[in-house]
Amino acid sequence: MDIPATSLTKSEILSKLTEYKSKDLPWRSGRVLAYTYDPGREVEEITKSAYMSYLCENALDPTSFPSVVRLEREVVRMIATLLRGDDKVVGNFTSGGTESLLLAVKTARDKARVERPEITRPEMVMPRTAHSAFHKAAAYFDVKPVLVPFDASTFKVDLAAMRKAINPNTILLVGSAPGYAHGVIDPIREIGQLALENKLLFHVDGCVGGIHLSFMRLLGMPVTDFDFSVPGVTSISADMHKYGYSAKGASVVLYRDKSIRKHQLFACAASTTYALINATILSSKSGGPSAGAWAILHYLGENGYKQIVRDVQTATGRLINEINAIDGLRVLGEPVMCMFAIASDEFNVFDLQDEMVQRGWYLQPQFSTETSPSNLHITVNVNTLSVIDEFLQALRDGVEAVRKMPNPTRRADLEAAIAPLLANPSSDLPAQLAAMGGLDGSGLPERMALVNTVLDILPDHITEAMLIEFVNDLYV
Ligand SMILES: Cc1ncc(COP(=O)(O)O)c(C=O)c1O
């Protein structure tokens, strides 16, 4: 593809972009129960205008655009206060949950390099339910992830196993508030105690829940403590671009004090280029996300957030009750806020996912683990509230349709077919597995249950290799 020789007009360009979007998920409809956190058009417009007004300002050098530093500092202070941090708590604005978690892990590693130089292979002890961004951080920064199992009914990390997993190489403990998959909060106070006893850093991943849970607390709803009020918590991440409702590219990572945070920072005077000092991973970056986040905090204010949280929690309570009443479906664990997962002991939930897509609803498939069945994730959004009855009806119809399927996707049959291939793998294994999942190289099939079930059955490292092949072919 060449750069066009002649220019298009603004309206031609915008209409082409609209056309490009036509197959994307209809996220404004309330029918997409993952990926987006839509506060409605009016709120969206505020964050958009603020974002655009800072689109081209560069947050690279804190001395050239002091207003961007000011925006970031004010957003960070507001979130630090919400998370009950005192004046010593410091933090930075980042591009998202992943960057915040990468930084928390890098900070722990670099602090250990200075203070515990005897450690040659640092380890972080984290629940199996912790977000995959921690695995990415482990891979990027060469920190060994030590996974701790979770209770099969509460989905909280097994504390006794966590205690046992700590060893002289451990530099960091992790807990989630809540974990994305099941919406369950780990026992943060108890993990904090473990951190104190073992003199370890402890990061609470509040990326998806830090803000929403805090407003639940302010509304007097039952939420166990997960923030800086808990002794032993040394850092927390909270994403503005999730339930903070700002546009993508906005998260905050906070530390108990500057003596920890300084290990996050990077400076370089050894190059012929300008002297570089980065608070976070990116260098040149738009001021848009921080302006958007700052704007939404001021526009919604505490009362606006409380109103949203109250409404969303009421709707979530109803959803959970009514889903549990559908024969064959159950909500996993005891989700605290407005995200949860549904599973079935009677049919393949990936078939249900396909049926829901056919009815115009998008739920997110999640794979099984030793102690969790395959399930579908639901993120409740403000825009879902007006379509709750329709959703529940579609779900009931979907379950009926799956029960009547002449050829449901049978996991046991696929397991039996895959086992011999894995026992004697040939060089053709990836192609054989792809064919088994119904992939013929012509893009994704309309129904995804087969692909998802095959990927779910395969050992993690093979699933990961297949996903990498898929994406390697996608971006060409
Ligand atoms: C608990 C949790 N942590 C981290 C992340 C990663 O955030 P991001 O996708 O913004 O990088 C997510 C994303 O959903 C999450 O739910």
PDB file of N, CA, C and O in Angstrom, residues 176-229:
ATOM      1  N   SER A 176      -5.494  -8.360  44.015  1.00  0.00           N
ATOM      2  CA  SER A 176      -6.352  -7.578  43.108  1.00  0.00           C
ATOM      3  C   SER A 176      -7.597  -7.083  43.826  1.00  0.00           C
ATOM      4  O   SER A 176      -8.171  -7.777  44.651  1.00  0.00           O
ATOM      5  N   ALA A 177      -8.021  -5.881  43.446  1.00  0.00           N
ATOM      6  CA  ALA A 177      -9.232  -5.305  44.042  1.00  0.00           C
ATOM      7  C   ALA A 177     -10.067  -4.639  42.953  1.00  0.00           C
ATOM      8  O   ALA A 177      -9.985  -3.447  42.788  1.00  0.00           O
ATOM      9  N   PRO A 178     -10.906  -5.413  42.277  1.00  0.00           N
ATOM     10  CA  PRO A 178     -10.953  -6.866  42.278  1.00  0.00           C
ATOM     11  C   PRO A 178     -10.164  -7.397  41.098  1.00  0.00           C
ATOM     12  O   PRO A 178      -9.688  -6.638  40.265  1.00  0.00           O
ATOM     13  N   GLY A 179     -10.061  -8.752  40.990  1.00  0.00           N
ATOM     14  CA  GLY A 179      -9.522  -9.373  39.784  1.00  0.00           C
ATOM     15  C   GLY A 179     -10.543  -9.190  38.666  1.00  0.00           C
ATOM     16  O   GLY A 179     -11.756  -9.238  38.929  1.00  0.00           O
ATOM     17  N   TYR A 180     -10.066  -9.004  37.461  1.00  0.00           N
ATOM     18  CA  TYR A 180     -10.988  -8.753  36.338  1.00  0.00           C
ATOM     19  C   TYR A 180     -11.912  -9.949  36.098  1.00  0.00           C
ATOM     20  O   TYR A 180     -13.121  -9.771  35.907  1.00  0.00           O
ATOM     21  N   ALA A 181     -11.325 -11.159  36.119  1.00  0.00           N
ATOM     22  CA  ALA A 181     -12.083 -12.321  35.656  1.00  0.00           C
ATOM     23  C   ALA A 181     -13.390 -12.524  36.424  1.00  0.00           C
ATOM     24  O   ALA A 181     -14.459 -12.650  35.810  1.00  0.00           O
ATOM     25  N   HIS A 182     -13.316 -12.560  37.749  1.00  0.00           N
ATOM     26  CA  HIS A 182     -14.508 -12.899  38.536  1.00  0.00           C
ATOM     27  C   HIS A 182     -15.044 -11.735  39.363  1.00  0.00           C
ATOM     28  O   HIS A 182     -16.057 -11.873  40.044  1.00  0.00           O
ATOM     29  N   GLY A 183     -14.332 -10.608  39.359  1.00  0.00           N
ATOM     30  CA  GLY A 183     -14.813  -9.448  40.123  1.00  0.00           C
ATOM     31  C   GLY A 183     -14.694  -9.636  41.625  1.00  0.00           C
ATOM     32  O   GLY A 183     -15.448  -9.021  42.397  1.00  0.00           O
ATOM     33  N   VAL A 184     -13.747 -10.472  42.053  1.00  0.00           N
ATOM     34  CA  VAL A 184     -13.610 -10.789  43.484  1.00  0.00           C
ATOM     35  C   VAL A 184     -12.361 -10.093  44.046  1.00  0.00           C
ATOM     36  O   VAL A 184     -11.318 -10.045  43.395  1.00  0.00           O
ATOM     37  N   ILE A 185     -12.479  -9.546  45.264  1.00  0.00           N
ATOM     38  CA  ILE A 185     -11.332  -8.880  45.900  1.00  0.00           C
ATOM     39  C   ILE A 185     -10.531  -9.911  46.707  1.00  0.00           C
ATOM     40  O   ILE A 185     -11.110 -10.667  47.495  1.00  0.00           O
ATOM     41  N   ASP A 186      -9.226  -9.921  46.527  1.00  0.00           N
ATOM     42  CA  ASP A 186      -8.363 -10.791  47.339  1.00  0.00           C
ATOM     43  C   ASP A 186      -8.354 -10.289  48.787  1.00  0.00           C
ATOM     44  O   ASP A 186      -8.703  -9.132  49.054  1.00  0.00           O
ATOM     45  N   PRO A 187      -7.926 -11.142  49.731  1.00  0.00           N
ATOM     46  CA  PRO A 187      -7.866 -10.707  51.145  1.00  0.00           C
ATOM     47  C   PRO A 187      -6.707  -9.724  51.359  1.00  0.00           C
ATOM     48  O   PRO A 187      -5.617 -10.099  51.787  1.00  0.00           O
ATOM     49  N   ILE A 188      -6.948  -8.467  51.037  1.00  0.00           N
ATOM     50  CA  ILE A 188      -5.876  -7.462  50.987  1.00  0.00           C
ATOM     51  C   ILE A 188      -5.256  -7.228  52.376  1.00  0.00           C
ATOM     52  O   ILE A 188      -4.045  -7.120  52.511  1.00  0.00           O
ATOM     53  N   ARG A 189      -6.094  -7.156  53.414  1.00  0.00           N
ATOM     54  CA  ARG A 189      -5.546  -6.890  54.749  1.00  0.00           C
ATOM     55  C   ARG A 189      -4.582  -8.006  55.170  1.00  0.00           C
ATOM     56  O   ARG A 189      -3.493  -7.756  55.676  1.00  0.00           O
ATOM     57  N   GLU A 190      -4.970  -9.240  54.880  1.00  0.00           N
ATOM     58  CA  GLU A 190      -4.130 -10.373  55.274  1.00  0.00           C
ATOM     59  C   GLU A 190      -2.845 -10.406  54.437  1.00  0.00           C
ATOM     60  O   GLU A 190      -1.771 -10.709  54.953  1.00  0.00           O
ATOM     61  N   ILE A 191      -2.955 -10.076  53.170  1.00  0.00           N
ATOM     62  CA  ILE A 191      -1.728 -10.058  52.339  1.00  0.00           C
ATOM     63  C   ILE A 191      -0.821  -8.919  52.833  1.00  0.00           C
ATOM     64  O   ILE A 191       0.403  -9.059  52.891  1.00  0.00           O
ATOM     65  N   GLY A 192      -1.434  -7.807  53.235  1.00  0.00           N
ATOM     66  CA  GLY A 192      -0.655  -6.692  53.781  1.00  0.00           C
ATOM     67  C   GLY A 192       0.137  -7.142  54.999  1.00  0.00           C
ATOM     68  O   GLY A 192       1.300  -6.770  55.189  1.00  0.00           O
ATOM     69  N   GLN A 193      -0.503  -7.974  55.817  1.00  0.00           N
ATOM     70  CA  GLN A 193       0.163  -8.495  57.017  1.00  0.00           C
ATOM     71  C   GLN A 193       1.369  -9.356  56.627  1.00  0.00           C
ATOM     72  O   GLN A 193       2.451  -9.228  57.194  1.00  0.00           O
ATOM     73  N   LEU A 194       1.139 -10.203  55.601  1.00  0.00           N
ATOM     74  CA  LEU A 194       2.253 -11.037  55.102  1.00  0.00           C
ATOM     75  C   LEU A 194       3.401 -10.161  54.609  1.00  0.00           C
ATOM     76  O   LEU A 194       4.571 -10.477  54.833  1.00  0.00           O
ATOM     77  N   ALA A 195       3.049  -9.074  53.929  1.00  0.00           N
ATOM     78  CA  ALA A 195       4.078  -8.175  53.396  1.00  0.00           C
ATOM     79  C   ALA A 195       4.871  -7.549  54.541  1.00  0.00           C
ATOM     80  O   ALA A 195       6.102  -7.484  54.493  1.00  0.00           O
ATOM     81  N   LEU A 196       4.157  -7.127  55.579  1.00  0.00           N
ATOM     82  CA  LEU A 196       4.846  -6.499  56.714  1.00  0.00           C
ATOM     83  C   LEU A 196       5.764  -7.505  57.419  1.00  0.00           C
ATOM     84  O   LEU A 196       6.917  -7.210  57.703  1.00  0.00           O
ATOM     85  N   GLU A 197       5.207  -8.701  57.654  1.00  0.00           N
ATOM     86  CA  GLU A 197       6.001  -9.726  58.358  1.00  0.00           C
ATOM     87  C   GLU A 197       7.286 -10.049  57.604  1.00  0.00           C
ATOM     88  O   GLU A 197       8.316 -10.328  58.194  1.00  0.00           O
ATOM     89  N   ASN A 198       7.181 -10.034  56.256  1.00  0.00           N
ATOM     90  CA  ASN A 198       8.338 -10.449  55.447  1.00  0.00           C
ATOM     91  C   ASN A 198       9.093  -9.259  54.846  1.00  0.00           C
ATOM     92  O   ASN A 198       9.949  -9.445  53.983  1.00  0.00           O
ATOM     93  N   LYS A 199       8.710  -8.043  55.270  1.00  0.00           N
ATOM     94  CA  LYS A 199       9.357  -6.815  54.771  1.00  0.00           C
ATOM     95  C   LYS A 199       9.376  -6.766  53.241  1.00  0.00           C
ATOM     96  O   LYS A 199      10.418  -6.558  52.600  1.00  0.00           O
ATOM     97  N   LEU A 200       8.191  -6.995  52.651  1.00  0.00           N
ATOM     98  CA  LEU A 200       8.098  -7.031  51.189  1.00  0.00           C
ATOM     99  C   LEU A 200       7.237  -5.882  50.679  1.00  0.00           C
ATOM    100  O   LEU A 200       6.380  -5.365  51.415  1.00  0.00           O
ATOM    101  N   LEU A 201       7.428  -5.521  49.437  1.00  0.00           N
ATOM    102  CA  LEU A 201       6.503  -4.589  48.803  1.00  0.00           C
ATOM    103  C   LEU A 201       5.219  -5.347  48.466  1.00  0.00           C
ATOM    104  O   LEU A 201       5.244  -6.549  48.235  1.00  0.00           O
ATOM    105  N   PHE A 202       4.120  -4.614  48.431  1.00  0.00           N
ATOM    106  CA  PHE A 202       2.816  -5.238  48.127  1.00  0.00           C
ATOM    107  C   PHE A 202       2.037  -4.302  47.214  1.00  0.00           C
ATOM    108  O   PHE A 202       1.679  -3.192  47.611  1.00  0.00           O
ATOM    109  N   HIS A 203       1.785  -4.785  45.980  1.00  0.00           N
ATOM    110  CA  HIS A 203       1.007  -3.980  45.034  1.00  0.00           C
ATOM    111  C   HIS A 203      -0.439  -4.456  44.977  1.00  0.00           C
ATOM    112  O   HIS A 203      -0.705  -5.646  44.765  1.00  0.00           O
ATOM    113  N   VAL A 204      -1.372  -3.517  45.138  1.00  0.00           N
ATOM    114  CA  VAL A 204      -2.790  -3.826  44.960  1.00  0.00           C
ATOM    115  C   VAL A 204      -3.201  -3.360  43.565  1.00  0.00           C
ATOM    116  O   VAL A 204      -3.092  -2.171  43.239  1.00  0.00           O
ATOM    117  N   ASP A 205      -3.660  -4.314  42.746  1.00  0.00           N
ATOM    118  CA  ASP A 205      -4.129  -3.967  41.410  1.00  0.00           C
ATOM    119  C   ASP A 205      -5.577  -3.489  41.508  1.00  0.00           C
ATOM    120  O   ASP A 205      -6.521  -4.285  41.519  1.00  0.00           O
ATOM    121  N   GLY A 206      -5.717  -2.172  41.589  1.00  0.00           N
ATOM    122  CA  GLY A 206      -7.056  -1.575  41.613  1.00  0.00           C
ATOM    123  C   GLY A 206      -7.368  -0.961  40.257  1.00  0.00           C
ATOM    124  O   GLY A 206      -8.145  -0.012  40.177  1.00  0.00           O
ATOM    125  N   CYS A 207      -6.741  -1.513  39.202  1.00  0.00           N
ATOM    126  CA  CYS A 207      -6.927  -0.921  37.863  1.00  0.00           C
ATOM    127  C   CYS A 207      -8.403  -0.813  37.506  1.00  0.00           C
ATOM    128  O   CYS A 207      -8.901   0.241  37.136  1.00  0.00           O
ATOM    129  N   VAL A 208      -9.107  -1.921  37.652  1.00  0.00           N
ATOM    130  CA  VAL A 208     -10.507  -1.871  37.225  1.00  0.00           C
ATOM    131  C   VAL A 208     -11.425  -1.414  38.361  1.00  0.00           C
ATOM    132  O   VAL A 208     -12.491  -0.853  38.119  1.00  0.00           O
ATOM    133  N   GLY A 209     -10.988  -1.644  39.630  1.00  0.00           N
ATOM    134  CA  GLY A 209     -11.938  -1.404  40.715  1.00  0.00           C
ATOM    135  C   GLY A 209     -11.621  -0.268  41.659  1.00  0.00           C
ATOM    136  O   GLY A 209     -12.496   0.157  42.429  1.00  0.00           O
ATOM    137  N   GLY A 210     -10.372   0.234  41.611  1.00  0.00           N
ATOM    138  CA  GLY A 210      -9.955   1.207  42.624  1.00  0.00           C
ATOM    139  C   GLY A 210     -10.919   2.370  42.775  1.00  0.00           C
ATOM    140  O   GLY A 210     -11.263   2.779  43.894  1.00  0.00           O
ATOM    141  N   ILE A 211     -11.386   2.893  41.660  1.00  0.00           N
ATOM    142  CA  ILE A 211     -12.236   4.089  41.718  1.00  0.00           C
ATOM    143  C   ILE A 211     -13.673   3.706  42.100  1.00  0.00           C
ATOM    144  O   ILE A 211     -14.257   4.267  43.041  1.00  0.00           O
ATOM    145  N   HIS A 212     -14.228   2.719  41.410  1.00  0.00           N
ATOM    146  CA  HIS A 212     -15.612   2.307  41.661  1.00  0.00           C
ATOM    147  C   HIS A 212     -15.789   1.837  43.117  1.00  0.00           C
ATOM    148  O   HIS A 212     -16.727   2.249  43.800  1.00  0.00           O
ATOM    149  N   LEU A 213     -14.863   0.997  43.580  1.00  0.00           N
ATOM    150  CA  LEU A 213     -14.973   0.468  44.955  1.00  0.00           C
ATOM    151  C   LEU A 213     -14.904   1.599  45.986  1.00  0.00           C
ATOM    152  O   LEU A 213     -15.583   1.562  47.014  1.00  0.00           O
ATOM    153  N   SER A 214     -14.073   2.608  45.694  1.00  0.00           N
ATOM    154  CA  SER A 214     -13.945   3.710  46.653  1.00  0.00           C
ATOM    155  C   SER A 214     -15.265   4.480  46.771  1.00  0.00           C
ATOM    156  O   SER A 214     -15.651   4.894  47.867  1.00  0.00           O
ATOM    157  N   PHE A 215     -15.932   4.673  45.637  1.00  0.00           N
ATOM    158  CA  PHE A 215     -17.233   5.361  45.726  1.00  0.00           C
ATOM    159  C   PHE A 215     -18.279   4.468  46.385  1.00  0.00           C
ATOM    160  O   PHE A 215     -19.168   4.964  47.090  1.00  0.00           O
ATOM    161  N   MET A 216     -18.171   3.145  46.204  1.00  0.00           N
ATOM    162  CA  MET A 216     -19.074   2.246  46.944  1.00  0.00           C
ATOM    163  C   MET A 216     -18.853   2.438  48.447  1.00  0.00           C
ATOM    164  O   MET A 216     -19.797   2.523  49.221  1.00  0.00           O
ATOM    165  N   ARG A 217     -17.578   2.507  48.839  1.00  0.00           N
ATOM    166  CA  ARG A 217     -17.264   2.719  50.264  1.00  0.00           C
ATOM    167  C   ARG A 217     -17.875   4.031  50.749  1.00  0.00           C
ATOM    168  O   ARG A 217     -18.514   4.082  51.803  1.00  0.00           O
ATOM    169  N   LEU A 218     -17.718   5.097  49.951  1.00  0.00           N
ATOM    170  CA  LEU A 218     -18.248   6.397  50.375  1.00  0.00           C
ATOM    171  C   LEU A 218     -19.780   6.381  50.462  1.00  0.00           C
ATOM    172  O   LEU A 218     -20.379   7.156  51.190  1.00  0.00           O
ATOM    173  N   LEU A 219     -20.393   5.476  49.690  1.00  0.00           N
ATOM    174  CA  LEU A 219     -21.861   5.351  49.751  1.00  0.00           C
ATOM    175  C   LEU A 219     -22.308   4.438  50.892  1.00  0.00           C
ATOM    176  O   LEU A 219     -23.498   4.184  51.057  1.00  0.00           O
ATOM    177  N   GLY A 220     -21.346   3.904  51.633  1.00  0.00           N
ATOM    178  CA  GLY A 220     -21.700   3.022  52.760  1.00  0.00           C
ATOM    179  C   GLY A 220     -21.983   1.591  52.337  1.00  0.00           C
ATOM    180  O   GLY A 220     -22.541   0.807  53.101  1.00  0.00           O
ATOM    181  N   MET A 221     -21.628   1.229  51.097  1.00  0.00           N
ATOM    182  CA  MET A 221     -21.843  -0.163  50.660  1.00  0.00           C
ATOM    183  C   MET A 221     -20.729  -1.043  51.217  1.00  0.00           C
ATOM    184  O   MET A 221     -19.624  -0.562  51.462  1.00  0.00           O
ATOM    185  N   PRO A 222     -21.003  -2.330  51.378  1.00  0.00           N
ATOM    186  CA  PRO A 222     -19.977  -3.197  51.980  1.00  0.00           C
ATOM    187  C   PRO A 222     -18.808  -3.466  51.024  1.00  0.00           C
ATOM    188  O   PRO A 222     -18.993  -4.067  49.973  1.00  0.00           O
ATOM    189  N   VAL A 223     -17.643  -2.971  51.386  1.00  0.00           N
ATOM    190  CA  VAL A 223     -16.418  -3.198  50.597  1.00  0.00           C
ATOM    191  C   VAL A 223     -15.294  -3.418  51.598  1.00  0.00           C
ATOM    192  O   VAL A 223     -15.089  -2.583  52.478  1.00  0.00           O
ATOM    193  N   THR A 224     -14.575  -4.518  51.483  1.00  0.00           N
ATOM    194  CA  THR A 224     -13.444  -4.693  52.409  1.00  0.00           C
ATOM    195  C   THR A 224     -12.357  -3.693  52.038  1.00  0.00           C
ATOM    196  O   THR A 224     -12.219  -3.324  50.876  1.00  0.00           O
ATOM    197  N   ASP A 225     -11.576  -3.283  53.040  1.00  0.00           N
ATOM    198  CA  ASP A 225     -10.537  -2.283  52.781  1.00  0.00           C
ATOM    199  C   ASP A 225      -9.484  -2.845  51.829  1.00  0.00           C
ATOM    200  O   ASP A 225      -9.045  -3.990  51.990  1.00  0.00           O
ATOM    201  N   PHE A 226      -9.089  -2.030  50.866  1.00  0.00           N
ATOM    202  CA  PHE A 226      -8.104  -2.515  49.890  1.00  0.00           C
ATOM    203  C   PHE A 226      -7.080  -1.425  49.560  1.00  0.00           C
ATOM    204  O   PHE A 226      -6.207  -1.639  48.735  1.00  0.00           O
ATOM    205  N   ASP A 227      -7.208  -0.250  50.185  1.00  0.00           N
ATOM    206  CA  ASP A 227      -6.426   0.896  49.720  1.00  0.00           C
ATOM    207  C   ASP A 227      -5.293   1.214  50.700  1.00  0.00           C
ATOM    208  O   ASP A 227      -4.877   0.360  51.477  1.00  0.00           O
ATOM    209  N   PHE A 228      -4.822   2.481  50.709  1.00  0.00           N
ATOM    210  CA  PHE A 228      -3.686   2.829  51.576  1.00  0.00           C
ATOM    211  C   PHE A 228      -4.044   2.806  53.059  1.00  0.00           C
ATOM    212  O   PHE A 228      -3.175   2.963  53.908  1.00  0.00           O
ATOM    213  N   SER A 229      -5.328   2.624  53.375  1.00  0.00           N
ATOM    214  CA  SER A 229      -5.688   2.479  54.793  1.00  0.00           C
ATOM    215  C   SER A 229      -5.204   1.133  55.335  1.00  0.00           C
ATOM    216  O   SER A 229      -5.184   0.920  56.537  1.00  0.00           O
TER     217      SER A 229
END
